[in-house]
Coordinates of C-alpha atoms in Angstrom, one line a residue:
X219 CA 8.5 -22.1 -8.0
X220 CA 7.8 -24.5 -10.9
X221 CA 6.6 -21.5 -13.0
X222 CA 9.8 -19.5 -12.3
X223 CA 11.9 -22.6 -13.0
X224 CA 10.3 -22.9 -16.4
X225 CA 10.3 -19.2 -17.2
X226 CA 6.5 -18.9 -16.8
X227 CA 4.3 -16.3 -15.0
X228 CA 1.8 -17.4 -12.4
X229 CA -0.4 -14.6 -11.1
X230 CA -3.5 -14.6 -8.9
X231 CA -5.6 -12.0 -10.7
X232 CA -7.1 -10.3 -7.6
X233 CA -8.5 -7.1 -9.1
X234 CA -9.3 -5.2 -5.9
X235 CA -5.9 -3.7 -5.5
X236 CA -6.3 -2.1 -8.9
X237 CA -9.8 -0.7 -8.1
X238 CA -9.3 3.0 -8.8
X239 CA -11.2 4.1 -5.6
X240 CA -9.0 1.7 -3.5
X241 CA -5.9 3.2 -5.0
X242 CA -7.1 6.7 -4.2
X243 CA -7.7 5.7 -0.6
X244 CA -4.2 4.4 -0.4
X245 CA -2.8 7.6 -1.7
X246 CA -4.8 9.7 0.8
X247 CA -3.6 7.5 3.7
X248 CA 0.0 7.6 2.6
X249 CA -0.2 11.4 2.2
X250 CA -1.0 11.7 5.9
X251 CA -4.1 13.8 5.2
X252 CA -6.3 11.9 7.6
X253 CA -3.6 11.3 10.2
X254 CA -2.9 8.0 11.8
X255 CA -5.4 5.4 10.9
X256 CA -7.1 3.6 13.9
X257 CA -10.2 2.0 12.4
X258 CA -11.5 0.8 9.0
X259 CA -14.9 -0.7 8.0
X260 CA -15.5 -2.9 5.0
X261 CA -19.1 -3.4 4.0
X262 CA -19.5 -5.9 1.1
X263 CA -23.1 -6.2 0.1
X264 CA -25.0 -7.5 -2.8
X265 CA -28.8 -7.8 -3.3
X266 CA -30.9 -9.4 -6.0
X267 CA -32.9 -6.3 -6.2
X268 CA -31.8 -3.8 -8.8
X269 CA -28.0 -4.6 -9.0
X270 CA -25.7 -5.6 -11.8
X271 CA -25.5 -9.1 -10.3
X272 CA -29.3 -9.8 -10.1
X273 CA -29.1 -12.3 -13.0
X274 CA -26.5 -14.4 -11.2
X275 CA -28.9 -15.4 -8.4
X276 CA -31.4 -16.6 -11.0
X277 CA -29.0 -19.5 -11.5
X278 CA -28.4 -21.1 -8.2
X279 CA -26.1 -23.6 -10.0
X280 CA -23.6 -20.8 -10.8
X281 CA -20.2 -21.8 -9.5
X282 CA -20.0 -18.8 -7.2
X283 CA -22.9 -20.1 -5.2
X284 CA -21.6 -23.7 -4.9
X285 CA -19.8 -24.1 -1.6
X286 CA -18.0 -27.3 -2.8
X287 CA -16.4 -25.1 -5.5
X288 CA -15.7 -21.9 -3.7
X289 CA -15.0 -23.4 -0.2
X290 CA -17.8 -21.8 1.7
X291 CA -20.3 -19.0 1.3
X292 CA -20.1 -15.2 1.2
X293 CA -16.7 -15.3 2.9
X294 CA -15.1 -17.3 0.1
X295 CA -16.8 -15.6 -2.8
X296 CA -17.1 -11.8 -3.1
X297 CA -15.7 -11.0 0.3
X298 CA -12.1 -11.4 -0.9
X299 CA -12.5 -8.3 -3.0
X300 CA -13.2 -6.3 0.2
X301 CA -10.6 -7.9 2.4
X302 CA -7.7 -7.2 0.0
X303 CA -8.2 -3.4 0.2
X304 CA -8.0 -3.6 4.0
X305 CA -4.6 -5.5 3.7
X306 CA -3.5 -3.1 1.0
X307 CA -4.1 -0.1 3.2
X308 CA -3.4 -1.4 6.7
X309 CA -0.9 -4.2 6.4
X310 CA -1.3 -7.8 7.4
X311 CA -4.0 -9.3 9.6
X312 CA -3.0 -11.0 12.8
X313 CA -6.2 -12.4 14.2
X314 CA -10.0 -12.4 13.6
X315 CA -13.2 -13.2 15.4
X316 CA -16.6 -13.5 13.7
X317 CA -20.1 -14.9 13.2
X318 CA -22.0 -16.2 10.2
X319 CA -25.6 -16.9 9.4
X320 CA -27.9 -17.5 6.5
X321 CA -30.8 -15.0 6.3
X322 CA -31.1 -15.7 2.5
X323 CA -30.9 -19.3 1.4
X324 CA -28.9 -20.0 -1.7
X325 CA -27.4 -23.4 -1.3
X326 CA -26.8 -25.7 1.7
X327 CA -23.5 -24.7 3.3
X328 CA -23.4 -21.2 1.7
X329 CA -23.7 -18.6 4.4
X330 CA -25.1 -15.3 3.2
X331 CA -24.1 -13.1 6.1
X332 CA -20.8 -12.7 7.9
X333 CA -19.7 -10.2 10.5
X334 CA -16.1 -10.1 11.8
X335 CA -13.5 -8.0 13.5
X336 CA -9.9 -8.0 12.2
X337 CA -6.9 -7.1 14.3
X338 CA -3.8 -6.1 12.3
X339 CA -0.2 -6.5 13.3
X340 CA 0.0 -2.7 13.4
X341 CA -2.6 -2.7 16.1
X342 CA -5.3 -1.1 13.9
X343 CA -8.7 -2.9 14.0
X344 CA -11.2 -3.2 11.2
X345 CA -14.8 -4.5 11.0
X346 CA -15.9 -6.6 8.0
X347 CA -19.5 -7.3 7.0
X348 CA -20.4 -9.4 4.0
X349 CA -23.8 -10.3 2.8
X350 CA -25.9 -11.4 -0.1
X351 CA -29.6 -10.9 0.3
X352 CA -32.9 -10.8 -1.6
X353 CA -34.3 -7.6 -0.1
X354 CA -33.9 -3.9 -1.0
X355 CA -30.9 -2.1 0.6
X356 CA -29.7 1.4 1.0
X357 CA -26.6 2.5 -0.9
X358 CA -24.4 2.2 2.2
X359 CA -20.7 2.9 2.0
X360 CA -18.4 0.0 0.8
X361 CA -15.5 1.3 3.0
X362 CA -14.8 3.8 5.7
X363 CA -11.3 4.6 7.0
X364 CA -10.9 6.6 10.2
X365 CA -7.8 8.6 11.1
X366 CA -6.8 11.0 13.8
X367 CA -7.4 13.9 11.4
X368 CA -10.3 12.8 9.3
X369 CA -12.2 10.1 7.4
X370 CA -12.3 8.6 4.0
X371 CA -15.5 7.1 2.6
X372 CA -15.8 4.9 -0.5
X373 CA -19.4 5.1 -1.6
X374 CA -21.6 2.0 -2.0
X375 CA -22.6 0.9 -5.5
X376 CA -20.2 -0.3 -8.2
X377 CA -20.1 3.1 -10.0
X378 CA -17.5 4.4 -7.4
X379 CA -16.9 7.5 -5.3
X380 CA -14.3 8.7 -2.8
X381 CA -15.0 11.4 -0.3
X382 CA -12.5 12.8 2.3
X383 CA -13.6 14.6 5.5
X384 CA -11.2 16.7 7.5
X385 CA -11.1 20.0 9.3
X386 CA -11.1 22.0 6.1
X387 CA -13.8 19.9 4.5
X388 CA -16.4 19.1 7.1
X389 CA -19.0 18.4 4.4
X390 CA -16.5 16.3 2.5
X391 CA -14.4 16.7 -0.6
X392 CA -15.1 14.4 -3.5
X393 CA -12.0 13.0 -5.2
X394 CA -13.2 12.6 -8.7
X395 CA -13.7 11.4 -11.3
X396 CA -15.7 8.3 -10.2
X397 CA -14.4 5.2 -12.0
X398 CA -15.9 2.3 -10.1
X399 CA -15.3 -1.3 -9.4
X400 CA -15.4 -2.5 -13.0
X401 CA -12.6 -0.2 -13.9
X402 CA -10.3 -2.5 -11.9
X403 CA -10.2 -5.2 -14.5
X404 CA -8.3 -3.5 -17.4
X405 CA -5.3 -2.6 -15.1
X406 CA -5.3 -6.1 -13.7
X407 CA -5.1 -7.6 -17.1
X408 CA -2.4 -5.0 -18.1
X409 CA -0.4 -5.9 -15.0
X410 CA -0.3 -9.6 -16.1
X411 CA 0.6 -8.6 -19.7
X412 CA 3.5 -6.5 -18.4
X413 CA 4.6 -9.4 -16.2
X414 CA 4.7 -11.8 -19.2
X415 CA 6.0 -9.5 -21.9
X416 CA 8.3 -7.2 -19.9
X417 CA 9.2 -9.6 -17.1
X418 CA 8.0 -7.2 -14.5
X419 CA 7.4 -8.8 -11.1
X420 CA 3.7 -9.2 -10.0
X421 CA 2.6 -6.9 -7.2
X422 CA 1.4 -9.8 -5.0
X423 CA 3.0 -13.2 -4.9
X424 CA 1.0 -16.4 -4.4
X425 CA 1.8 -16.5 -0.6
X426 CA 0.4 -13.0 -0.2
X427 CA -2.6 -13.9 -2.2
X428 CA -3.4 -16.8 0.0
X429 CA -4.2 -14.2 2.7
X430 CA -7.8 -13.7 1.8
X431 CA -8.8 -17.4 2.0
X432 CA -6.6 -17.7 5.2
X433 CA -8.6 -14.9 6.7
X434 CA -11.9 -16.5 5.7
X435 CA -10.7 -19.9 7.1
X436 CA -9.8 -18.2 10.4
X437 CA -13.2 -16.6 10.6
X438 CA -14.8 -20.0 10.1
X439 CA -12.7 -21.4 12.9
X440 CA -13.7 -18.5 15.1
X441 CA -17.4 -19.2 14.4
X442 CA -16.8 -22.7 15.9
X443 CA -14.4 -21.8 18.7
X444 CA -16.2 -18.4 19.6
X445 CA -12.7 -17.1 20.2
X446 CA -10.1 -14.9 18.4
X447 CA -8.2 -17.0 15.8
X448 CA -4.8 -16.4 14.4
X449 CA -4.7 -16.1 10.6
X450 CA -1.3 -17.4 9.7
X451 CA -0.9 -20.2 12.2
X452 CA -3.4 -22.6 10.4
X453 CA -3.4 -23.4 6.7
X454 CA -6.7 -25.2 6.4
X455 CA -10.3 -24.5 7.6

């Protein structure tokens, strides 16, 4: 409100909604090609073995691994970039239930594994897994979206791929070209520039952008209560 009052722009620069593969999935869902969506899976994984982020884990003082700075562990760091696409595709999350653990120790209080179920207001459910580990991993899909007529798969790895499976493409149709996660940053910056120079409204206001940490906080509460927890009824962990 203060920014608007002073003619300034405040934007939470969440890049995942500009991730080209995420945008393609949204277009396929909206086209009706896979029918009515009933389930989605988000699989956020990073490993210190042979990934673009291997150098980060050489420095355990990096801000992203400090729970007092990020508010927790894997749920409060990279996971937000996997939760935003689920909201972008499926609407708002109503309640969650989850567990966390620490198979790979980084810092005290920084969980490195989280598994959760998310129930959306629409009735659609999704599973979310987030992990940072120090062992070799397969290139498992980042996302899968299941509908009454088919499935969409976003390939694992940051180089990007989208494949659609339906009755006419049982082996899958690749929706190229592959652009990848890092291609999400230029349009994010451009969106902010347009908001400043052309006074265009930002796609997601600050209340909406609070959704990712609210979901993470609800999962943390669920870990303690061992029950489903509402996302929007509590504002703090």
